Amino acid sequence: MDSGAIVIKKCRLRRLKVARQRLLQRYKHQPLVSCLAGLYGCRWRRYQRQKVERGEWCCSKRECAFYPVFAAALCFSFVFLYLWEEGRNDYNNFDWFSHGNLGVWFLWSIVLLVMAALSFSYILLLLILAVCLVSEGQQLYLHCGHKVGIVFVLLFSIAALTGITIMWTVQWQTFVLSMQVTAPFMHVAALLFMVLLSWPVALYTFRLKKKGTLTPVMVLVPYLVLLLFLFFIPLGMYSPCIREEGTLGPKPALIGHRGAPMVAPENTHMSFVKTVEHGGDGFETDVAISFDGVPFLMHDRTLARTTNIWEVRPADANSDAAMFTWDVLSTLNSGKWFFKNKPFYNMPTLSHGDRKWAEEQTVYQLRDFLKLADRENKLVIFDLYRPPFQHPYRDLWIDRILEVVLNESRIKPHLVLWLQNIQRSHVLATAPGFQQTYSNKASLEELQSNKIVKLNLSYREMSAEDVRMYAENNITTNFYVVNEPWLFSLAWCTGAHSVTTNAVHTLKGITKPVFLMTPRDYRIMWVLTDVLSGILISLVFLFHWWREKGTPCLPVGSTDSIASGSFSTFGTVSENSLKKLLCIDYGTF
């Protein structure tokens, strides 16, 4: 036998060895493929599945027509989940809004959060299964049950986002604010997703036919456009928490919103005492005037939510709170509702003594509230509710409040942040020591003419430029209602002097913003993320180019390598490629 025949024989033997290894690998991965195909398309048996041949797309035209719906469900469910997750700060408002419309108290905000998380997780799981099947060289077939589920997720997400837009439009402002904290991390997550997506994109870039219904260019170009967009999107990012070292201002003071309503019933003596215990710097409350002229603390116009009026006088439950005399108000319980309704989803557990104390709370007088603030040297800010018509103090309400503040409580005037804009000139003349406070942004000329020294603004109006401009003119800023650590951190970086919060017990323990980075560190993070993701994606494309290129025959003396054909991520081989690999003239042996 001549040397040429020996070389051919050794080459063919080596190809048989590679084919045997591929068959073993293929057999080994059949349970995995069965599991993937079963979960994705309910095709658990091997004969139900079909491999994708070289040059073909991963699914039929009929299946392809549904994938835009799949992509839309993924996008909308993610946006809804992110929007609602970042809206935790206002869950209490949403729950009471739902209670007012449905008449039933429940933590509907948490129900929506769970549904949003499950919806997005379901779509994401299907996406992961699809990518794994594509990498295994399997033809995609999505079961009709999953298609119904995807349509349901899409419709639910669109309906939820539409409802939020119509009834709670301001929540989108929270969405925009949150991006100032989460955008750098979202950028990293998006590039990680693009790295994972590069595997099937590269696979079909080198596998599809250059001429056909779907060409490699149609797969590659959209991917590269999106990738370049993500590479350079940090150029448009802004966050006050990206600042030079040493420029961060002092931590904002904490003003308890109706006291400490997560650990005690709101607007009660216990609530404000707990604010003091947890290190709060001030109190915020709401003041109404009883029919016989006693100012008391009550946020709602009625007594139905925060007292036991339904038990003692059910016929008057929906009457205006100001139309009751103090003799009636002083007999109502203002604590038991706190345990029945549980107004916050993240309420800490109370001790036995605190629970008993909370259950004994009653309606709190303004006079006693101010005496407590004066004794503890705490700032106070309150909304005043003008009595309704036919009320004896309808036109005397400001004078009655001033009488209690100045004469009955004798609180130090500089501790009072006067917010009411009606009769402000009269208040300035009567109590010049009050800190005059505005509830909306205005020109410097208007603020200075009214001797305004503090702005009390919704956190959604947060702006570092405005805060800095007002601070330069000796006007400080307070934002309400700030409960979440990320939002408190953003207010801190913005330069806020104080925040009104339901969570004094939580925010007091924050010693630095949850996100704070110098511009230099952020640029390094941005460049490294782009470079590393670019290298990984290039390696994935290079690997698929090398693998799809293949070799016709293994030379003598070479080590086993990947043979020509369409192999999966796990080293399997398609039917046609296996046949080509085994096309040997056995007669020569």
XYZ file of C-alpha atoms in Angstrom:
589
model
C 0.000 0.000 0.000
C 1.465 3.309 -1.065
C 1.868 6.280 1.262
C -1.027 8.232 -0.351
C -3.534 5.471 0.407
C -2.286 5.289 3.993
C -2.810 9.048 4.444
C -6.361 8.846 3.060
C -7.164 5.905 5.277
C -5.883 7.703 8.407
C -7.855 10.810 7.491
C -11.051 8.797 7.093
C -10.467 6.958 10.354
C -10.024 10.264 12.110
C -13.252 11.579 10.598
C -15.066 8.463 11.837
C -13.667 9.087 15.317
C -14.932 12.689 15.266
C -18.342 11.496 14.042
C -18.533 8.988 16.904
C -17.721 11.724 19.414
C -20.397 13.961 17.922
C -22.975 11.185 18.102
C -22.141 10.576 21.756
C -22.419 14.287 22.504
C -25.697 14.446 20.697
C -27.088 11.516 22.667
C -25.822 13.031 25.917
C -27.665 16.337 25.311
C -30.986 14.856 24.200
C -32.544 15.167 27.713
C -31.562 18.853 27.800
C -32.979 19.510 24.343
C -36.155 17.605 25.243
C -36.578 19.727 28.354
C -36.036 22.991 26.454
C -38.357 22.059 23.593
C -40.974 20.693 25.998
C -41.098 23.834 28.096
C -41.110 26.122 25.070
C -43.341 24.274 22.610
C -44.633 21.206 24.469
C -42.569 19.003 22.123
C -41.116 16.544 24.563
C -40.426 13.694 22.117
C -37.563 13.640 19.654
C -39.706 12.900 16.579
C -41.725 16.088 17.282
C -38.670 18.302 16.907
C -36.840 19.442 13.810
C -33.279 20.641 13.353
C -32.455 23.843 11.478
C -30.331 23.217 8.415
C -27.563 25.538 7.310
C -28.896 28.588 5.474
C -32.371 28.278 7.003
C -34.066 30.572 9.522
C -34.844 29.321 13.039
C -38.610 29.174 12.587
C -41.354 29.119 9.978
C -42.878 32.273 8.504
C -46.028 31.651 10.512
C -44.056 31.549 13.737
C -42.027 34.621 12.744
C -45.226 36.636 12.384
C -45.895 36.252 16.118
C -42.478 37.346 17.368
C -43.174 41.102 17.129
C -45.929 40.465 19.685
C -43.371 38.587 21.794
C -40.939 41.519 21.598
C -43.679 44.043 22.419
C -44.739 41.997 25.463
C -41.125 41.918 26.676
C -40.711 45.691 26.320
C -44.048 46.736 27.800
C -43.837 44.309 30.726
C -40.329 45.555 31.541
C -41.393 49.215 31.422
C -44.387 48.504 33.659
C -42.287 46.526 36.142
C -39.630 49.239 36.315
C -42.195 52.039 36.604
C -44.094 50.313 39.374
C -40.995 49.156 41.249
C -39.607 52.693 41.321
C -43.022 53.955 42.425
C -42.725 52.284 45.851
C -42.376 55.741 47.345
C -46.069 56.425 46.647
C -47.656 53.027 47.309
C -49.524 54.382 50.328
C -51.182 57.095 48.210
C -52.202 54.531 45.607
C -53.658 52.169 48.195
C -55.800 54.917 49.737
C -56.851 56.061 46.280
C -57.974 52.500 45.545
C -59.732 52.315 48.900
C -61.651 55.482 48.139
C -62.853 54.116 44.799
C -63.380 50.447 45.681
C -64.494 50.829 49.268
C -62.243 47.940 50.357
C -58.861 48.378 52.014
C -56.121 46.178 50.610
C -52.484 46.569 49.577
C -53.357 46.740 45.887
C -49.945 48.248 45.157
C -48.225 45.008 46.197
C -50.665 42.945 44.119
C -49.746 44.994 41.048
C -46.038 44.670 41.827
C -46.280 40.879 42.073
C -48.269 40.680 38.831
C -45.755 42.922 37.052
C -42.825 40.819 38.291
C -44.490 37.528 37.309
C -45.446 38.843 33.860
C -41.939 40.019 33.013
C -40.333 36.880 34.483
C -42.592 34.688 32.350
C -41.678 36.519 29.131
C -37.992 36.542 30.061
C -38.053 32.785 30.709
C -39.551 32.147 27.277
C -36.844 34.336 25.729
C -34.098 32.370 27.477
C -35.634 29.069 26.328
C -35.788 30.388 22.743
C -32.125 31.446 22.771
C -31.076 28.048 24.139
C -33.068 26.210 21.457
C -31.578 28.380 18.734
C -28.111 27.644 20.091
C -28.967 23.932 19.995
C -29.881 24.223 16.330
C -33.558 23.458 16.967
C -36.413 24.937 15.014
C -38.529 27.209 17.196
C -42.140 26.336 17.780
C -44.014 28.268 20.470
C -46.966 26.440 21.972
C -50.354 28.102 21.531
C -50.797 28.230 25.306
C -47.685 30.405 25.574
C -48.956 32.607 22.771
C -52.148 33.213 24.715
C -50.042 33.989 27.790
C -47.873 36.444 25.864
C -50.924 38.246 24.477
C -52.363 38.438 27.993
C -49.112 39.911 29.387
C -49.005 42.449 26.559
C -52.609 43.553 27.054
C -52.241 43.648 30.852
C -49.059 45.749 30.650
C -50.571 48.176 28.139
C -53.745 48.494 30.219
C -51.754 49.102 33.412
C -49.524 51.727 31.789
C -52.571 53.406 30.238
C -54.349 53.466 33.591
C -51.314 54.990 35.309
C -51.002 57.584 32.553
C -54.658 58.614 32.860
C -55.178 58.495 36.628
C -51.637 58.954 37.957
C -49.741 60.876 35.313
C -47.270 62.322 37.812
C -45.822 58.840 38.303
C -43.983 59.262 35.004
C -42.115 62.149 36.607
C -40.916 59.706 39.261
C -39.842 57.406 36.425
C -37.690 60.175 34.930
C -36.176 61.064 38.315
C -35.300 57.433 39.013
C -33.245 57.276 35.832
C -30.840 59.800 37.396
C -29.938 57.090 39.899
C -30.438 53.829 37.988
C -29.309 54.837 34.458
C -25.605 53.924 34.930
C -26.573 50.456 36.170
C -29.225 50.048 33.480
C -26.511 50.810 30.925
C -24.347 47.970 32.261
C -27.332 45.588 32.308
C -28.300 46.518 28.735
C -24.783 45.804 27.434
C -24.724 42.483 29.283
C -27.976 41.604 27.529
C -26.404 42.557 24.181
C -23.436 40.275 24.902
C -25.796 37.351 25.520
C -27.838 38.235 22.441
C -24.684 38.261 20.312
C -24.583 34.443 20.366
C -27.723 33.785 18.262
C -27.095 36.924 16.175
C -23.589 35.780 15.266
C -24.820 32.246 14.661
C -27.308 33.345 12.026
C -25.084 36.052 10.585
C -22.715 33.342 9.336
C -25.318 30.632 8.755
C -28.007 32.332 6.672
C -27.801 32.451 2.896
C -26.641 35.747 1.450
C -29.613 35.727 -0.924
C -33.034 34.918 0.412
C -36.052 36.195 2.294
C -33.946 36.880 5.370
C -30.282 37.728 4.819
C -27.392 38.056 7.293
C -27.442 41.837 6.801
C -31.059 42.002 7.996
C -30.032 40.262 11.223
C -26.735 42.054 11.825
C -27.527 45.702 11.032
C -30.323 46.266 13.620
C -28.160 44.601 16.261
C -25.158 46.816 15.494
C -27.279 49.984 15.419
C -28.707 49.191 18.855
C -25.248 48.298 20.165
C -23.727 51.594 18.988
C -26.640 53.480 20.534
C -25.972 51.797 23.888
C -22.233 52.470 23.609
C -22.782 56.229 23.392
C -25.998 56.749 25.375
C -24.042 57.781 28.528
C -23.239 61.030 26.703
C -26.852 62.057 27.296
C -27.066 60.925 30.920
C -27.256 63.376 33.811
C -27.300 62.775 37.545
C -26.587 65.194 40.430
C -25.044 62.202 42.196
C -22.176 62.231 39.685
C -20.149 65.069 41.177
C -16.634 66.002 42.182
C -15.370 64.675 45.478
C -15.974 67.030 48.407
C -18.861 68.926 46.777
C -21.682 66.960 48.439
C -23.672 69.080 50.872
C -24.897 68.103 54.363
C -27.510 65.405 54.835
C -31.062 66.807 54.568
C -33.017 67.246 57.784
C -35.908 64.817 58.313
C -39.424 66.142 58.945
C -41.909 63.495 60.046
C -44.925 63.415 57.734
C -47.852 63.294 60.193
C -45.251 62.070 62.639
C -43.912 58.560 62.125
C -46.912 56.918 60.419
C -45.115 53.633 59.753
C -44.559 52.953 63.450
C -47.573 54.716 65.008
C -51.031 55.970 63.961
C -50.658 59.187 61.990
C -51.238 62.623 63.568
C -51.325 61.229 67.110
C -49.241 62.030 70.168
C -47.452 58.673 69.857
C -46.593 59.324 66.225
C -44.742 62.542 67.007
C -43.031 61.085 70.065
C -41.736 58.269 67.850
C -40.442 60.872 65.405
C -38.388 62.357 68.215
C -37.150 58.906 69.298
C -35.961 58.099 65.766
C -34.064 61.378 65.410
C -36.456 63.436 63.308
C -35.752 67.157 62.999
C -39.311 68.407 62.640
C -43.033 67.600 62.404
C -45.505 67.983 59.555
C -49.244 67.793 60.127
C -52.696 68.948 58.994
C -54.969 71.174 61.073
C -58.747 71.520 61.119
C -60.938 73.508 63.540
C -63.800 71.928 65.468
C -67.281 73.481 65.496
C -66.563 75.081 68.878
C -63.170 76.481 67.810
C -60.623 73.890 68.954
C -57.848 73.296 66.340
C -57.023 69.585 66.039
C -54.912 67.345 63.791
C -56.683 65.526 60.957
C -55.560 64.914 57.403
C -58.855 63.767 55.883
C -61.963 65.877 55.547
C -63.921 63.113 57.301
C -63.226 60.952 60.348
C -63.987 57.649 58.615
C -60.442 56.485 57.877
C -58.502 57.248 61.050
C -61.055 57.028 63.872
C -63.747 54.643 65.122
C -66.571 56.980 64.058
C -68.176 54.051 62.202
C -68.658 52.284 65.540
C -69.929 55.129 67.713
C -71.763 57.357 65.213
C -72.092 55.531 61.857
C -74.632 58.019 60.521
C -72.050 60.822 60.777
C -69.072 58.879 59.425
C -68.933 60.838 56.178
C -69.615 64.263 57.704
C -66.953 66.961 57.648
C -64.623 66.556 60.646
C -64.822 70.294 61.360
C -68.563 70.065 62.011
C -68.056 68.083 65.220
C -67.496 69.684 68.627
C -64.380 68.905 70.608
C -66.484 67.014 73.171
C -67.333 64.480 70.468
C -63.876 64.432 68.853
C -62.072 63.848 72.145
C -64.009 60.611 72.730
C -62.955 58.995 69.426
C -60.241 56.382 69.190
C -57.503 57.174 66.643
C -55.317 54.080 67.012
C -57.189 50.832 66.414
C -57.612 51.462 62.680
C -53.805 51.359 62.361
C -53.709 47.619 63.041
C -56.886 46.820 61.155
C -55.881 48.457 57.870
C -52.049 48.374 58.111
C -51.514 51.432 55.888
C -47.940 50.553 54.793
C -46.654 47.302 53.337
C -43.276 47.640 55.104
C -44.427 48.498 58.616
C -42.026 47.304 61.349
C -43.304 45.026 64.090
C -44.282 46.871 67.278
C -43.535 45.721 70.783
C -46.417 44.695 73.034
C -46.142 47.963 74.946
C -46.113 50.114 71.792
C -49.059 48.208 70.369
C -51.110 48.833 73.495
C -50.074 52.487 73.491
C -51.059 52.869 69.824
C -54.503 51.351 70.425
C -55.191 53.989 73.099
C -54.464 57.044 70.889
C -57.101 59.769 70.534
C -57.581 62.847 68.353
C -54.696 65.254 69.045
C -55.107 68.975 69.742
C -52.919 71.521 67.924
C -52.060 73.152 71.254
C -50.596 69.925 72.686
C -48.790 69.226 69.423
C -47.076 72.632 69.491
C -46.110 72.257 73.129
C -44.397 68.953 72.316
C -42.536 70.548 69.382
C -41.428 73.478 71.555
C -40.263 71.165 74.328
C -38.249 69.024 71.873
C -37.091 72.071 69.844
C -38.503 70.684 66.583
C -39.615 72.576 63.499
C -43.313 72.411 62.633
C -45.041 72.837 59.291
C -48.774 72.335 58.820
C -51.516 72.593 56.225
C -54.551 74.547 57.445
C -58.039 73.474 56.351
C -60.550 76.287 56.123
C -63.835 75.341 57.821
C -66.864 74.751 55.580
C -69.788 77.116 55.168
C -72.107 77.484 58.190
C -69.091 76.995 60.428
C -68.734 79.724 63.097
C -65.000 80.063 62.409
C -65.300 80.147 58.624
C -63.894 83.690 58.460
C -61.938 83.649 61.726
C -59.857 80.536 61.157
C -56.483 82.267 60.651
C -56.916 84.388 63.782
C -57.944 81.340 65.811
C -54.854 79.412 64.677
C -52.582 82.364 65.475
C -54.158 82.634 68.913
C -53.327 79.007 69.681
C -49.812 79.230 68.260
C -48.837 82.490 69.934
C -50.829 82.522 73.164
C -51.906 79.002 74.129
C -48.838 76.961 73.112
C -46.227 79.751 73.295
C -43.954 77.874 70.884
C -40.790 79.680 69.815
C -41.801 81.579 66.648
C -38.735 80.565 64.635
C -39.793 76.909 64.920
C -42.990 77.576 62.923
C -42.817 77.233 59.122
C -45.922 79.163 58.058
C -47.252 77.628 54.837
C -50.743 79.111 54.408
C -50.738 81.796 51.702
C -54.118 83.315 52.584
C -53.763 86.474 54.721
C -49.983 86.137 54.659
C -49.507 89.890 55.130
C -51.670 89.739 58.262
C -49.600 86.833 59.597
C -46.358 88.727 58.829
C -47.561 91.654 60.879
C -48.918 89.547 63.752
C -46.091 86.970 63.979
C -42.951 88.346 62.293
C -40.844 85.571 63.822
C -42.442 82.797 61.756
C -40.407 81.308 58.888
C -42.538 82.164 55.855
C -42.820 79.169 53.504
C -44.135 78.857 49.949
C -45.740 75.727 48.477
C -44.735 76.313 44.854
C -41.872 77.685 42.801
C -41.961 81.410 42.066
C -39.723 84.222 40.896
C -37.099 85.545 43.292
C -38.821 88.946 43.305
C -42.118 87.455 44.481
C -40.455 85.289 47.108
C -38.382 88.116 48.515
C -41.314 90.530 48.592
C -43.235 88.042 50.775
C -40.128 87.374 52.918
C -40.128 83.693 51.956
C -37.223 81.746 53.472
C -38.229 78.176 52.539
C -39.947 76.363 49.686
C -42.062 73.275 50.390
C -42.205 71.390 47.075
C -43.247 67.999 45.779
C -40.221 65.786 45.189
C -41.271 65.569 41.538
C -40.216 69.229 41.171
C -36.682 68.358 42.227
C -34.046 70.294 40.267
C -30.429 70.838 41.270
C -30.272 74.118 39.331
C -33.359 75.563 41.049
C -32.222 74.435 44.500
C -28.834 76.048 43.927
C -30.396 79.283 42.646
C -32.722 79.567 45.652
C -29.934 78.680 48.089
C -27.783 81.500 46.692
C -30.595 83.856 47.713
C -30.957 82.389 51.239
C -34.052 80.337 50.419
C -33.884 76.690 51.486
C -35.885 73.839 49.953
C -37.936 71.035 51.495
C -39.220 68.146 49.356
C -42.210 65.932 50.225
C -42.979 63.038 50.589
C -39.654 61.174 50.356
C -39.654 57.592 51.687
C -37.332 55.488 49.543
C -33.528 55.530 50.077
C -32.823 56.161 46.361
C -35.119 59.205 46.338
C -33.658 60.525 49.587
C -30.176 60.092 48.091
C -31.214 62.036 45.000
C -32.613 64.853 47.181
C -29.340 64.862 49.112
C -27.262 65.161 45.935
C -29.627 67.843 44.627
C -28.871 69.999 47.655
C -32.200 69.834 49.509
C -32.136 71.343 53.000
C -34.808 68.945 54.319
C -37.341 66.315 53.273
C -40.749 65.371 54.624
C -40.939 61.609 55.082
C -43.020 58.740 56.418
C -39.841 56.761 57.089
C -37.791 58.747 59.606
C -36.842 55.453 61.280
C -35.280 54.227 58.011
C -33.722 57.344 56.497
C -32.035 58.382 59.745
C -29.640 55.446 59.360
C -28.454 56.475 55.860
C -24.980 57.985 56.183
C -24.275 58.559 52.481
C -26.218 58.495 49.189
C -26.841 55.028 47.796
C -25.314 56.222 44.524
C -22.454 58.702 44.495
C -19.629 58.768 41.948
C -17.075 61.237 40.665
C -17.190 62.145 36.942
C -13.775 60.486 36.488
C -14.941 57.200 38.048
C -18.090 57.283 35.960
C -16.116 57.785 32.740
C -13.867 54.861 33.660
C -16.936 52.719 34.375
C -18.491 53.736 31.054
C -15.363 53.094 28.954
C -14.569 49.773 30.646
C -18.131 48.554 30.184
C -18.105 49.472 26.495
C -14.643 47.993 25.859
C -15.270 44.720 27.701
C -18.662 44.184 26.075
C -17.166 45.027 22.667
C -14.357 42.490 23.176
C -16.741 39.753 24.298
C -19.096 40.369 21.383
C -16.143 40.336 18.941
C -14.951 37.029 20.376
C -18.413 35.528 19.973
C -18.571 36.616 16.325
C -15.019 35.393 15.710
C -15.853 32.010 17.214
C -18.936 31.564 15.042
C -17.021 32.645 11.932
C -14.299 30.084 12.661
C -16.781 27.351 13.507
C -18.983 27.881 10.452
C -15.958 28.090 8.146
C -14.947 24.533 9.010
C -12.309 22.302 7.349
C -12.838 19.600 4.705
C -10.514 17.058 6.279
C -8.274 16.812 9.277
C -4.604 16.580 8.315
C -2.404 13.802 9.570
C -0.947 14.453 12.985
C -3.430 17.211 13.908
C -5.528 17.117 17.052
C -9.295 16.656 16.979
C -11.093 19.857 16.208
C -14.526 21.023 15.203
C -15.477 19.472 11.906
C -17.379 21.133 9.124
C -21.082 21.524 9.719
C -23.736 23.226 11.805
C -22.937 22.664 15.449
C -24.781 23.930 18.469
C -23.517 25.634 21.545
C -23.154 22.286 23.234
C -21.263 20.641 20.404
C -24.143 18.813 18.683
C -24.369 18.444 14.919
C -27.236 18.611 12.463
C -28.493 15.582 10.503
C -27.173 16.729 7.102
C -23.821 17.760 8.541
C -23.475 14.373 10.182
C -24.199 12.626 6.903
C -21.586 14.749 5.153
C -19.129 13.904 7.886
C -19.769 10.166 7.368
C -19.724 10.158 3.529
C -16.809 7.713 3.290
C -16.175 5.025 0.729
C -16.061 2.007 3.031
C -14.841 -0.105 0.115
C -11.392 1.374 0.439
C -10.894 -0.147 3.913
